[in-house]
mmCIF file with all atom_site columns, C-alpha atoms in Angstrom:
data_model
loop_
_atom_site.group_PDB
_atom_site.id
_atom_site.type_symbol
_atom_site.label_atom_id
_atom_site.label_alt_id
_atom_site.label_comp_id
_atom_site.label_asym_id
_atom_site.label_entity_id
_atom_site.label_seq_id
_atom_site.pdbx_PDB_ins_code
_atom_site.Cartn_x
_atom_site.Cartn_y
_atom_site.Cartn_z
_atom_site.occupancy
_atom_site.B_iso_or_equiv
_atom_site.pdbx_formal_charge
_atom_site.auth_seq_id
_atom_site.auth_comp_id
_atom_site.auth_asym_id
_atom_site.auth_atom_id
_atom_site.pdbx_PDB_model_num
ATOM 1   C CA . MET A 1 1   ? -102.985 -53.772 133.981 1.00 0.00 ? 1   MET A CA 1
ATOM 2   C CA . VAL A 1 2   ? -101.736 -57.362 134.379 1.00 0.00 ? 2   VAL A CA 1
ATOM 3   C CA . ASN A 1 3   ? -103.976 -58.619 131.580 1.00 0.00 ? 3   ASN A CA 1
ATOM 4   C CA . ARG A 1 4   ? -102.919 -55.768 129.290 1.00 0.00 ? 4   ARG A CA 1
ATOM 5   C CA . ASN A 1 5   ? -99.254  -56.513 129.938 1.00 0.00 ? 5   ASN A CA 1
ATOM 6   C CA . ARG A 1 6   ? -99.840  -60.186 129.194 1.00 0.00 ? 6   ARG A CA 1
ATOM 7   C CA . ARG A 1 7   ? -101.538 -59.344 125.914 1.00 0.00 ? 7   ARG A CA 1
ATOM 8   C CA . ARG A 1 8   ? -98.676  -57.031 124.946 1.00 0.00 ? 8   ARG A CA 1
ATOM 9   C CA . ARG A 1 9   ? -96.098  -59.643 125.842 1.00 0.00 ? 9   ARG A CA 1
ATOM 10  C CA . ARG A 1 10  ? -97.953  -62.395 123.990 1.00 0.00 ? 10  ARG A CA 1
ATOM 11  C CA . SER A 1 11  ? -98.296  -60.352 120.805 1.00 0.00 ? 11  SER A CA 1
ATOM 12  C CA . ARG A 1 12  ? -94.629  -59.382 120.839 1.00 0.00 ? 12  ARG A CA 1
ATOM 13  C CA . LEU A 1 13  ? -93.298  -62.821 121.678 1.00 0.00 ? 13  LEU A CA 1
ATOM 14  C CA . LEU A 1 14  ? -95.436  -64.685 119.185 1.00 0.00 ? 14  LEU A CA 1
ATOM 15  C CA . ALA A 1 15  ? -94.708  -62.233 116.381 1.00 0.00 ? 15  ALA A CA 1
ATOM 16  C CA . LEU A 1 16  ? -91.013  -63.064 116.008 1.00 0.00 ? 16  LEU A CA 1
ATOM 17  C CA . PRO A 1 17  ? -88.263  -63.070 118.630 1.00 0.00 ? 17  PRO A CA 1
ATOM 18  C CA . LEU A 1 18  ? -85.697  -60.682 117.236 1.00 0.00 ? 18  LEU A CA 1
ATOM 19  C CA . ALA A 1 19  ? -82.941  -62.936 118.464 1.00 0.00 ? 19  ALA A CA 1
ATOM 20  C CA . ALA A 1 20  ? -84.287  -65.763 116.320 1.00 0.00 ? 20  ALA A CA 1
ATOM 21  C CA . ALA A 1 21  ? -83.932  -63.512 113.306 1.00 0.00 ? 21  ALA A CA 1
ATOM 22  C CA . GLY A 1 22  ? -80.272  -62.938 114.164 1.00 0.00 ? 22  GLY A CA 1
ATOM 23  C CA . LEU A 1 23  ? -80.822  -59.212 114.558 1.00 0.00 ? 23  LEU A CA 1
ATOM 24  C CA . VAL A 1 24  ? -77.840  -57.092 115.514 1.00 0.00 ? 24  VAL A CA 1
ATOM 25  C CA . LEU A 1 25  ? -78.659  -53.661 116.840 1.00 0.00 ? 25  LEU A CA 1
ATOM 26  C CA . GLY A 1 26  ? -76.582  -50.576 117.389 1.00 0.00 ? 26  GLY A CA 1
ATOM 27  C CA . THR A 1 27  ? -72.949  -49.901 116.614 1.00 0.00 ? 27  THR A CA 1
ATOM 28  C CA . ALA A 1 28  ? -70.450  -52.379 117.960 1.00 0.00 ? 28  ALA A CA 1
ATOM 29  C CA . HIS A 1 29  ? -67.344  -51.206 119.739 1.00 0.00 ? 29  HIS A CA 1
ATOM 30  C CA . PRO A 1 30  ? -64.171  -53.223 119.144 1.00 0.00 ? 30  PRO A CA 1
ATOM 31  C CA . ALA A 1 31  ? -64.533  -56.093 121.595 1.00 0.00 ? 31  ALA A CA 1
ATOM 32  C CA . LEU A 1 32  ? -62.130  -58.431 123.278 1.00 0.00 ? 32  LEU A CA 1
ATOM 33  C CA . ALA A 1 33  ? -62.836  -62.158 123.316 1.00 0.00 ? 33  ALA A CA 1
ATOM 34  C CA . ASP A 1 34  ? -65.040  -62.123 126.417 1.00 0.00 ? 34  ASP A CA 1
ATOM 35  C CA . ASN A 1 35  ? -66.594  -58.672 126.035 1.00 0.00 ? 35  ASN A CA 1
ATOM 36  C CA . PRO A 1 36  ? -70.305  -58.289 125.243 1.00 0.00 ? 36  PRO A CA 1
ATOM 37  C CA . THR A 1 37  ? -71.421  -57.034 121.838 1.00 0.00 ? 37  THR A CA 1
ATOM 38  C CA . PRO A 1 38  ? -74.632  -55.368 120.577 1.00 0.00 ? 38  PRO A CA 1
ATOM 39  C CA . ALA A 1 39  ? -75.856  -58.726 119.237 1.00 0.00 ? 39  ALA A CA 1
ATOM 40  C CA . VAL A 1 40  ? -78.890  -60.517 120.661 1.00 0.00 ? 40  VAL A CA 1
ATOM 41  C CA . VAL A 1 41  ? -77.768  -64.066 121.452 1.00 0.00 ? 41  VAL A CA 1
ATOM 42  C CA . ASP A 1 42  ? -80.132  -67.027 121.480 1.00 0.00 ? 42  ASP A CA 1
ATOM 43  C CA . SER A 1 43  ? -77.929  -70.131 121.539 1.00 0.00 ? 43  SER A CA 1
ATOM 44  C CA . THR A 1 44  ? -76.095  -72.207 124.123 1.00 0.00 ? 44  THR A CA 1
ATOM 45  C CA . ARG A 1 45  ? -72.357  -71.946 124.632 1.00 0.00 ? 45  ARG A CA 1
ATOM 46  C CA . SER A 1 46  ? -71.789  -75.689 124.192 1.00 0.00 ? 46  SER A CA 1
ATOM 47  C CA . GLY A 1 47  ? -73.854  -76.324 121.045 1.00 0.00 ? 47  GLY A CA 1
ATOM 48  C CA . GLY A 1 48  ? -74.929  -79.800 119.967 1.00 0.00 ? 48  GLY A CA 1
ATOM 49  C CA . GLN A 1 49  ? -77.808  -81.457 121.798 1.00 0.00 ? 49  GLN A CA 1
ATOM 50  C CA . SER A 1 50  ? -77.852  -78.844 124.524 1.00 0.00 ? 50  SER A CA 1
ATOM 51  C CA . VAL A 1 51  ? -80.490  -76.471 125.815 1.00 0.00 ? 51  VAL A CA 1
ATOM 52  C CA . SER A 1 52  ? -80.443  -73.426 128.078 1.00 0.00 ? 52  SER A CA 1
ATOM 53  C CA . PHE A 1 53  ? -83.325  -72.699 130.445 1.00 0.00 ? 53  PHE A CA 1
ATOM 54  C CA . THR A 1 54  ? -83.988  -69.041 131.303 1.00 0.00 ? 54  THR A CA 1
ATOM 55  C CA . PHE A 1 55  ? -86.656  -67.659 133.620 1.00 0.00 ? 55  PHE A CA 1
ATOM 56  C CA . ASP A 1 56  ? -88.117  -64.139 133.558 1.00 0.00 ? 56  ASP A CA 1
ATOM 57  C CA . ASP A 1 57  ? -89.947  -61.742 135.876 1.00 0.00 ? 57  ASP A CA 1
ATOM 58  C CA . GLY A 1 58  ? -88.870  -63.075 139.258 1.00 0.00 ? 58  GLY A CA 1
ATOM 59  C CA . PRO A 1 59  ? -88.088  -63.283 141.986 1.00 0.00 ? 59  PRO A CA 1
ATOM 60  C CA . ASN A 1 60  ? -91.442  -64.643 143.086 1.00 0.00 ? 60  ASN A CA 1
ATOM 61  C CA . PRO A 1 61  ? -91.066  -66.460 146.422 1.00 0.00 ? 61  PRO A CA 1
ATOM 62  C CA . ALA A 1 62  ? -93.475  -69.379 146.095 1.00 0.00 ? 62  ALA A CA 1
ATOM 63  C CA . ASP A 1 63  ? -92.646  -70.427 142.548 1.00 0.00 ? 63  ASP A CA 1
ATOM 64  C CA . THR A 1 64  ? -89.007  -69.304 142.377 1.00 0.00 ? 64  THR A CA 1
ATOM 65  C CA . LEU A 1 65  ? -88.046  -71.197 145.532 1.00 0.00 ? 65  LEU A CA 1
ATOM 66  C CA . ARG A 1 66  ? -89.799  -74.364 144.365 1.00 0.00 ? 66  ARG A CA 1
ATOM 67  C CA . LEU A 1 67  ? -88.137  -74.013 140.958 1.00 0.00 ? 67  LEU A CA 1
ATOM 68  C CA . LEU A 1 68  ? -84.764  -73.727 142.688 1.00 0.00 ? 68  LEU A CA 1
ATOM 69  C CA . ASP A 1 69  ? -85.522  -76.983 144.495 1.00 0.00 ? 69  ASP A CA 1
ATOM 70  C CA . VAL A 1 70  ? -86.251  -78.680 141.156 1.00 0.00 ? 70  VAL A CA 1
ATOM 71  C CA . LEU A 1 71  ? -83.101  -77.354 139.502 1.00 0.00 ? 71  LEU A CA 1
ATOM 72  C CA . ARG A 1 72  ? -80.994  -78.326 142.505 1.00 0.00 ? 72  ARG A CA 1
ATOM 73  C CA . GLU A 1 73  ? -82.412  -81.860 142.524 1.00 0.00 ? 73  GLU A CA 1
ATOM 74  C CA . HIS A 1 74  ? -81.511  -82.344 138.866 1.00 0.00 ? 74  HIS A CA 1
ATOM 75  C CA . HIS A 1 75  ? -78.185  -80.446 138.950 1.00 0.00 ? 75  HIS A CA 1
ATOM 76  C CA . VAL A 1 76  ? -79.268  -77.908 136.327 1.00 0.00 ? 76  VAL A CA 1
ATOM 77  C CA . LYS A 1 77  ? -77.987  -74.336 136.180 1.00 0.00 ? 77  LYS A CA 1
ATOM 78  C CA . ALA A 1 78  ? -80.241  -71.692 134.631 1.00 0.00 ? 78  ALA A CA 1
ATOM 79  C CA . VAL A 1 79  ? -80.402  -67.949 133.977 1.00 0.00 ? 79  VAL A CA 1
ATOM 80  C CA . PHE A 1 80  ? -82.776  -65.827 136.043 1.00 0.00 ? 80  PHE A CA 1
ATOM 81  C CA . CYS A 1 81  ? -83.802  -62.543 134.402 1.00 0.00 ? 81  CYS A CA 1
ATOM 82  C CA . LEU A 1 82  ? -84.693  -60.358 137.366 1.00 0.00 ? 82  LEU A CA 1
ATOM 83  C CA . TRP A 1 83  ? -87.327  -57.626 137.507 1.00 0.00 ? 83  TRP A CA 1
ATOM 84  C CA . GLY A 1 84  ? -85.927  -54.818 139.634 1.00 0.00 ? 84  GLY A CA 1
ATOM 85  C CA . ASP A 1 85  ? -89.106  -54.018 141.564 1.00 0.00 ? 85  ASP A CA 1
ATOM 86  C CA . HIS A 1 86  ? -89.380  -57.677 142.571 1.00 0.00 ? 86  HIS A CA 1
ATOM 87  C CA . VAL A 1 87  ? -85.697  -57.790 143.511 1.00 0.00 ? 87  VAL A CA 1
ATOM 88  C CA . ARG A 1 88  ? -86.308  -54.995 146.012 1.00 0.00 ? 88  ARG A CA 1
ATOM 89  C CA . GLN A 1 89  ? -89.344  -56.823 147.391 1.00 0.00 ? 89  GLN A CA 1
ATOM 90  C CA . TYR A 1 90  ? -87.659  -60.208 147.770 1.00 0.00 ? 90  TYR A CA 1
ATOM 91  C CA . PRO A 1 91  ? -83.888  -59.787 148.081 1.00 0.00 ? 91  PRO A CA 1
ATOM 92  C CA . GLU A 1 92  ? -83.602  -63.006 150.074 1.00 0.00 ? 92  GLU A CA 1
ATOM 93  C CA . VAL A 1 93  ? -84.840  -64.979 147.055 1.00 0.00 ? 93  VAL A CA 1
ATOM 94  C CA . VAL A 1 94  ? -82.222  -63.319 144.839 1.00 0.00 ? 94  VAL A CA 1
ATOM 95  C CA . ARG A 1 95  ? -79.591  -64.345 147.368 1.00 0.00 ? 95  ARG A CA 1
ATOM 96  C CA . GLN A 1 96  ? -80.799  -67.939 147.160 1.00 0.00 ? 96  GLN A CA 1
ATOM 97  C CA . ILE A 1 97  ? -80.670  -67.880 143.352 1.00 0.00 ? 97  ILE A CA 1
ATOM 98  C CA . ALA A 1 98  ? -77.080  -66.690 143.507 1.00 0.00 ? 98  ALA A CA 1
ATOM 99  C CA . ALA A 1 99  ? -76.140  -69.097 146.300 1.00 0.00 ? 99  ALA A CA 1
ATOM 100 C CA . ASP A 1 100 ? -77.345  -72.000 144.146 1.00 0.00 ? 100 ASP A CA 1
ATOM 101 C CA . GLY A 1 101 ? -74.911  -70.953 141.414 1.00 0.00 ? 101 GLY A CA 1
ATOM 102 C CA . HIS A 1 102 ? -77.373  -69.698 138.826 1.00 0.00 ? 102 HIS A CA 1
ATOM 103 C CA . THR A 1 103 ? -76.613  -66.853 136.429 1.00 0.00 ? 103 THR A CA 1
ATOM 104 C CA . LEU A 1 104 ? -78.208  -63.438 136.966 1.00 0.00 ? 104 LEU A CA 1
ATOM 105 C CA . CYS A 1 105 ? -79.704  -61.316 134.193 1.00 0.00 ? 105 CYS A CA 1
ATOM 106 C CA . ASN A 1 106 ? -80.924  -57.702 134.267 1.00 0.00 ? 106 ASN A CA 1
ATOM 107 C CA . HIS A 1 107 ? -84.573  -57.577 133.095 1.00 0.00 ? 107 HIS A CA 1
ATOM 108 C CA . SER A 1 108 ? -85.146  -53.845 133.752 1.00 0.00 ? 108 SER A CA 1
ATOM 109 C CA . MET A 1 109 ? -86.448  -52.037 136.798 1.00 0.00 ? 109 MET A CA 1
ATOM 110 C CA . HIS A 1 110 ? -90.181  -51.768 136.125 1.00 0.00 ? 110 HIS A CA 1
ATOM 111 C CA . HIS A 1 111 ? -90.689  -54.083 133.120 1.00 0.00 ? 111 HIS A CA 1
ATOM 112 C CA . ASP A 1 112 ? -91.351  -51.197 130.746 1.00 0.00 ? 112 ASP A CA 1
ATOM 113 C CA . ASP A 1 113 ? -91.318  -51.356 126.965 1.00 0.00 ? 113 ASP A CA 1
ATOM 114 C CA . MET A 1 114 ? -88.019  -49.659 126.057 1.00 0.00 ? 114 MET A CA 1
ATOM 115 C CA . ALA A 1 115 ? -88.307  -49.776 122.277 1.00 0.00 ? 115 ALA A CA 1
ATOM 116 C CA . THR A 1 116 ? -88.443  -45.998 121.848 1.00 0.00 ? 116 THR A CA 1
ATOM 117 C CA . TRP A 1 117 ? -86.311  -44.981 124.819 1.00 0.00 ? 117 TRP A CA 1
ATOM 118 C CA . SER A 1 118 ? -83.180  -42.901 124.433 1.00 0.00 ? 118 SER A CA 1
ATOM 119 C CA . ALA A 1 119 ? -79.807  -44.375 125.319 1.00 0.00 ? 119 ALA A CA 1
ATOM 120 C CA . GLU A 1 120 ? -79.708  -42.153 128.412 1.00 0.00 ? 120 GLU A CA 1
ATOM 121 C CA . GLN A 1 121 ? -83.081  -43.418 129.645 1.00 0.00 ? 121 GLN A CA 1
ATOM 122 C CA . ILE A 1 122 ? -82.081  -47.026 129.043 1.00 0.00 ? 122 ILE A CA 1
ATOM 123 C CA . ARG A 1 123 ? -78.744  -46.609 130.787 1.00 0.00 ? 123 ARG A CA 1
ATOM 124 C CA . ALA A 1 124 ? -80.382  -45.094 133.871 1.00 0.00 ? 124 ALA A CA 1
ATOM 125 C CA . ASP A 1 125 ? -82.871  -47.981 134.110 1.00 0.00 ? 125 ASP A CA 1
ATOM 126 C CA . LEU A 1 126 ? -80.275  -50.711 133.629 1.00 0.00 ? 126 LEU A CA 1
ATOM 127 C CA . LEU A 1 127 ? -77.937  -49.138 136.175 1.00 0.00 ? 127 LEU A CA 1
ATOM 128 C CA . GLU A 1 128 ? -80.765  -48.871 138.713 1.00 0.00 ? 128 GLU A CA 1
ATOM 129 C CA . THR A 1 129 ? -81.701  -52.509 138.165 1.00 0.00 ? 129 THR A CA 1
ATOM 130 C CA . SER A 1 130 ? -78.141  -53.760 138.485 1.00 0.00 ? 130 SER A CA 1
ATOM 131 C CA . ALA A 1 131 ? -77.736  -51.678 141.653 1.00 0.00 ? 131 ALA A CA 1
ATOM 132 C CA . ALA A 1 132 ? -80.857  -53.304 143.121 1.00 0.00 ? 132 ALA A CA 1
ATOM 133 C CA . ILE A 1 133 ? -79.487  -56.764 142.317 1.00 0.00 ? 133 ILE A CA 1
ATOM 134 C CA . ARG A 1 134 ? -76.126  -55.926 143.886 1.00 0.00 ? 134 ARG A CA 1
ATOM 135 C CA . ALA A 1 135 ? -77.827  -54.502 146.961 1.00 0.00 ? 135 ALA A CA 1
ATOM 136 C CA . ALA A 1 136 ? -79.237  -58.002 147.452 1.00 0.00 ? 136 ALA A CA 1
ATOM 137 C CA . VAL A 1 137 ? -76.056  -59.808 146.348 1.00 0.00 ? 137 VAL A CA 1
ATOM 138 C CA . PRO A 1 138 ? -73.012  -57.554 146.804 1.00 0.00 ? 138 PRO A CA 1
ATOM 139 C CA . GLY A 1 139 ? -70.543  -57.911 143.959 1.00 0.00 ? 139 GLY A CA 1
ATOM 140 C CA . ALA A 1 140 ? -72.943  -59.982 141.870 1.00 0.00 ? 140 ALA A CA 1
ATOM 141 C CA . HIS A 1 141 ? -71.870  -60.768 138.299 1.00 0.00 ? 141 HIS A CA 1
ATOM 142 C CA . ILE A 1 142 ? -74.665  -59.810 135.875 1.00 0.00 ? 142 ILE A CA 1
ATOM 143 C CA . PRO A 1 143 ? -73.540  -60.942 132.409 1.00 0.00 ? 143 PRO A CA 1
ATOM 144 C CA . TYR A 1 144 ? -76.863  -60.645 130.555 1.00 0.00 ? 144 TYR A CA 1
ATOM 145 C CA . PHE A 1 145 ? -79.694  -58.219 129.863 1.00 0.00 ? 145 PHE A CA 1
ATOM 146 C CA . ARG A 1 146 ? -83.092  -59.173 128.460 1.00 0.00 ? 146 ARG A CA 1
ATOM 147 C CA . ALA A 1 147 ? -85.534  -56.512 127.236 1.00 0.00 ? 147 ALA A CA 1
ATOM 148 C CA . PRO A 1 148 ? -89.110  -56.764 128.508 1.00 0.00 ? 148 PRO A CA 1
ATOM 149 C CA . TYR A 1 149 ? -91.469  -58.051 125.809 1.00 0.00 ? 149 TYR A CA 1
ATOM 150 C CA . GLY A 1 150 ? -88.446  -58.680 123.556 1.00 0.00 ? 150 GLY A CA 1
ATOM 151 C CA . SER A 1 151 ? -88.775  -55.015 122.614 1.00 0.00 ? 151 SER A CA 1
ATOM 152 C CA . TRP A 1 152 ? -85.109  -54.252 122.078 1.00 0.00 ? 152 TRP A CA 1
ATOM 153 C CA . GLY A 1 153 ? -84.818  -50.765 120.619 1.00 0.00 ? 153 GLY A CA 1
ATOM 154 C CA . ALA A 1 154 ? -81.398  -49.389 121.534 1.00 0.00 ? 154 ALA A CA 1
ATOM 155 C CA . THR A 1 155 ? -81.034  -51.607 124.600 1.00 0.00 ? 155 THR A CA 1
ATOM 156 C CA . PRO A 1 156 ? -78.466  -54.128 123.238 1.00 0.00 ? 156 PRO A CA 1
ATOM 157 C CA . SER A 1 157 ? -75.875  -51.439 122.551 1.00 0.00 ? 157 SER A CA 1
ATOM 158 C CA . VAL A 1 158 ? -76.388  -49.776 125.940 1.00 0.00 ? 158 VAL A CA 1
ATOM 159 C CA . ALA A 1 159 ? -76.304  -53.127 127.726 1.00 0.00 ? 159 ALA A CA 1
ATOM 160 C CA . ALA A 1 160 ? -73.029  -54.001 125.988 1.00 0.00 ? 160 ALA A CA 1
ATOM 161 C CA . GLU A 1 161 ? -71.497  -50.719 127.107 1.00 0.00 ? 161 GLU A CA 1
ATOM 162 C CA . LEU A 1 162 ? -72.467  -51.666 130.673 1.00 0.00 ? 162 LEU A CA 1
ATOM 163 C CA . GLY A 1 163 ? -70.903  -55.130 130.342 1.00 0.00 ? 163 GLY A CA 1
ATOM 164 C CA . MET A 1 164 ? -74.057  -57.150 129.617 1.00 0.00 ? 164 MET A CA 1
ATOM 165 C CA . GLN A 1 165 ? -74.842  -59.282 126.575 1.00 0.00 ? 165 GLN A CA 1
ATOM 166 C CA . ALA A 1 166 ? -78.396  -59.017 125.219 1.00 0.00 ? 166 ALA A CA 1
ATOM 167 C CA . LEU A 1 167 ? -80.088  -62.377 125.786 1.00 0.00 ? 167 LEU A CA 1
ATOM 168 C CA . GLY A 1 168 ? -82.831  -63.506 123.417 1.00 0.00 ? 168 GLY A CA 1
ATOM 169 C CA . TRP A 1 169 ? -84.414  -66.914 122.896 1.00 0.00 ? 169 TRP A CA 1
ATOM 170 C CA . ARG A 1 170 ? -85.352  -69.465 120.270 1.00 0.00 ? 170 ARG A CA 1
ATOM 171 C CA . LEU A 1 171 ? -88.363  -70.889 122.065 1.00 0.00 ? 171 LEU A CA 1
ATOM 172 C CA . ALA A 1 172 ? -90.956  -69.091 124.201 1.00 0.00 ? 172 ALA A CA 1
ATOM 173 C CA . ILE A 1 173 ? -93.503  -71.539 125.594 1.00 0.00 ? 173 ILE A CA 1
ATOM 174 C CA . GLY A 1 174 ? -96.256  -68.984 126.283 1.00 0.00 ? 174 GLY A CA 1
ATOM 175 C CA . ASP A 1 175 ? -96.495  -69.682 130.000 1.00 0.00 ? 175 ASP A CA 1
ATOM 176 C CA . TRP A 1 176 ? -97.577  -66.085 130.764 1.00 0.00 ? 176 TRP A CA 1
ATOM 177 C CA . ASP A 1 177 ? -101.139 -67.341 130.162 1.00 0.00 ? 177 ASP A CA 1
ATOM 178 C CA . PRO A 1 178 ? -100.889 -70.748 131.863 1.00 0.00 ? 178 PRO A CA 1
ATOM 179 C CA . PRO A 1 179 ? -102.416 -73.343 129.488 1.00 0.00 ? 179 PRO A CA 1
ATOM 180 C CA . GLY A 1 180 ? -102.002 -76.340 131.799 1.00 0.00 ? 180 GLY A CA 1
ATOM 181 C CA . THR A 1 181 ? -98.935  -78.318 132.762 1.00 0.00 ? 181 THR A CA 1
ATOM 182 C CA . ALA A 1 182 ? -99.454  -80.984 130.110 1.00 0.00 ? 182 ALA A CA 1
ATOM 183 C CA . GLU A 1 183 ? -99.543  -78.357 127.362 1.00 0.00 ? 183 GLU A CA 1
ATOM 184 C CA . LEU A 1 184 ? -96.382  -76.691 128.632 1.00 0.00 ? 184 LEU A CA 1
ATOM 185 C CA . ILE A 1 185 ? -94.651  -80.076 128.654 1.00 0.00 ? 185 ILE A CA 1
ATOM 186 C CA . ARG A 1 186 ? -95.764  -80.650 125.067 1.00 0.00 ? 186 ARG A CA 1
ATOM 187 C CA . ARG A 1 187 ? -94.500  -77.235 123.959 1.00 0.00 ? 187 ARG A CA 1
ATOM 188 C CA . LEU A 1 188 ? -91.128  -77.890 125.542 1.00 0.00 ? 188 LEU A CA 1
ATOM 189 C CA . GLU A 1 189 ? -90.711  -81.413 124.222 1.00 0.00 ? 189 GLU A CA 1
ATOM 190 C CA . GLU A 1 190 ? -91.799  -80.501 120.694 1.00 0.00 ? 190 GLU A CA 1
ATOM 191 C CA . GLY A 1 191 ? -90.263  -77.026 120.520 1.00 0.00 ? 191 GLY A CA 1
ATOM 192 C CA . ILE A 1 192 ? -86.743  -77.495 121.840 1.00 0.00 ? 192 ILE A CA 1
ATOM 193 C CA . THR A 1 193 ? -84.055  -77.604 119.157 1.00 0.00 ? 193 THR A CA 1
ATOM 194 C CA . PRO A 1 194 ? -80.311  -78.214 119.529 1.00 0.00 ? 194 PRO A CA 1
ATOM 195 C CA . GLY A 1 195 ? -78.524  -75.265 121.085 1.00 0.00 ? 195 GLY A CA 1
ATOM 196 C CA . ALA A 1 196 ? -81.703  -73.361 121.926 1.00 0.00 ? 196 ALA A CA 1
ATOM 197 C CA . VAL A 1 197 ? -82.205  -70.788 124.657 1.00 0.00 ? 197 VAL A CA 1
ATOM 198 C CA . VAL A 1 198 ? -85.703  -71.324 126.106 1.00 0.00 ? 198 VAL A CA 1
ATOM 199 C CA . LEU A 1 199 ? -87.760  -68.509 127.641 1.00 0.00 ? 199 LEU A CA 1
ATOM 200 C CA . MET A 1 200 ? -89.979  -69.346 130.612 1.00 0.00 ? 200 MET A CA 1
ATOM 201 C CA . HIS A 1 201 ? -91.245  -67.444 133.651 1.00 0.00 ? 201 HIS A CA 1
ATOM 202 C CA . ASP A 1 202 ? -90.898  -67.864 137.390 1.00 0.00 ? 202 ASP A CA 1
ATOM 203 C CA . GLY A 1 203 ? -92.610  -64.536 138.171 1.00 0.00 ? 203 GLY A CA 1
ATOM 204 C CA . GLY A 1 204 ? -95.302  -62.170 136.967 1.00 0.00 ? 204 GLY A CA 1
ATOM 205 C CA . GLY A 1 205 ? -98.142  -64.408 138.150 1.00 0.00 ? 205 GLY A CA 1
ATOM 206 C CA . ASP A 1 206 ? -98.825  -67.976 139.245 1.00 0.00 ? 206 ASP A CA 1
ATOM 207 C CA . ARG A 1 207 ? -96.024  -70.007 137.638 1.00 0.00 ? 207 ARG A CA 1
ATOM 208 C CA . SER A 1 208 ? -96.705  -73.317 139.363 1.00 0.00 ? 208 SER A CA 1
ATOM 209 C CA . GLN A 1 209 ? -97.524  -74.956 136.013 1.00 0.00 ? 209 GLN A CA 1
ATOM 210 C CA . THR A 1 210 ? -94.139  -73.899 134.654 1.00 0.00 ? 210 THR A CA 1
ATOM 211 C CA . VAL A 1 211 ? -92.349  -75.372 137.659 1.00 0.00 ? 211 VAL A CA 1
ATOM 212 C CA . ASP A 1 212 ? -94.274  -78.640 137.291 1.00 0.00 ? 212 ASP A CA 1
ATOM 213 C CA . ALA A 1 213 ? -93.467  -78.773 133.568 1.00 0.00 ? 213 ALA A CA 1
ATOM 214 C CA . VAL A 1 214 ? -89.760  -78.172 134.177 1.00 0.00 ? 214 VAL A CA 1
ATOM 215 C CA . ALA A 1 215 ? -89.691  -80.903 136.821 1.00 0.00 ? 215 ALA A CA 1
ATOM 216 C CA . SER A 1 216 ? -91.119  -83.357 134.288 1.00 0.00 ? 216 SER A CA 1
ATOM 217 C CA . VAL A 1 217 ? -89.139  -82.294 131.233 1.00 0.00 ? 217 VAL A CA 1
ATOM 218 C CA . ILE A 1 218 ? -85.623  -82.261 132.690 1.00 0.00 ? 218 ILE A CA 1
ATOM 219 C CA . PRO A 1 219 ? -85.373  -86.019 133.304 1.00 0.00 ? 219 PRO A CA 1
ATOM 220 C CA . ALA A 1 220 ? -87.170  -86.756 130.027 1.00 0.00 ? 220 ALA A CA 1
ATOM 221 C CA . LEU A 1 221 ? -84.672  -84.680 128.049 1.00 0.00 ? 221 LEU A CA 1
ATOM 222 C CA . ARG A 1 222 ? -81.728  -86.227 129.857 1.00 0.00 ? 222 ARG A CA 1
ATOM 223 C CA . ALA A 1 223 ? -83.034  -89.688 129.005 1.00 0.00 ? 223 ALA A CA 1
ATOM 224 C CA . GLU A 1 224 ? -82.960  -88.673 125.333 1.00 0.00 ? 224 GLU A CA 1
ATOM 225 C CA . GLY A 1 225 ? -79.329  -87.541 125.545 1.00 0.00 ? 225 GLY A CA 1
ATOM 226 C CA . TRP A 1 226 ? -79.807  -83.809 126.047 1.00 0.00 ? 226 TRP A CA 1
ATOM 227 C CA . HIS A 1 227 ? -77.620  -81.792 128.376 1.00 0.00 ? 227 HIS A CA 1
ATOM 228 C CA . PHE A 1 228 ? -78.129  -78.398 129.966 1.00 0.00 ? 228 PHE A CA 1
ATOM 229 C CA . SER A 1 229 ? -75.882  -75.451 129.262 1.00 0.00 ? 229 SER A CA 1
ATOM 230 C CA . LEU A 1 230 ? -75.755  -71.687 129.745 1.00 0.00 ? 230 LEU A CA 1
ATOM 231 C CA . PRO A 1 231 ? -76.202  -69.223 126.867 1.00 0.00 ? 231 PRO A CA 1
ATOM 232 C CA . THR A 1 232 ? -73.246  -68.153 124.787 1.00 0.00 ? 232 THR A CA 1
ATOM 233 C CA . ARG A 1 233 ? -71.162  -65.425 126.414 1.00 0.00 ? 233 ARG A CA 1
ATOM 234 C CA . ARG A 1 234 ? -71.193  -62.953 123.528 1.00 0.00 ? 234 ARG A CA 1
ATOM 235 C CA . GLY A 1 235 ? -72.508  -62.416 120.022 1.00 0.00 ? 235 GLY A CA 1
#
């Protein structure tokens, strides 16, 4: 099952991130300045030579906690896209993510492909996931939703109705099949573009290579004048 899910994710991610194509899904409701929209956002809120790091499929105690240590050491804030089943398993790790000041993102309850789901099915899943996150962190702010496999379907519109902006990416480094730390470093250094949201993973398997790559790349990027930002608030 794990290998099949990895193959599905790889084929979807490498095909074309919908956010990179600027896709807007669903019917937008009139929105105030800070309200989410049915757009899939993939850029940083500060623009310029900035980058946003996002991590999917956690929490995963060994790798997530070590990643938090790395981010804390380098004073970087990131977005953690949380898998509901894992949230229920490791609520203490979610609490640490929040305590460190990182941004929380709803990544569905069971990591299902929602492309063909009805709005009612999607809403039930997203509400269950957000409830699991808030059971771990009461009152948690969850400003983003990311669809598993980048398979959006009707999810951006439903997420917006629930107060979450759909969060895409411009660069996915393919760390779901770990290719070695040096290769992940190369993909980051060569693939990052100004204002990009970057998709990585802290869960769903052994993510130690990702953590090692992040630890190496952060100071290298800073030395080249890059700064770290969060994704834009709305589309």
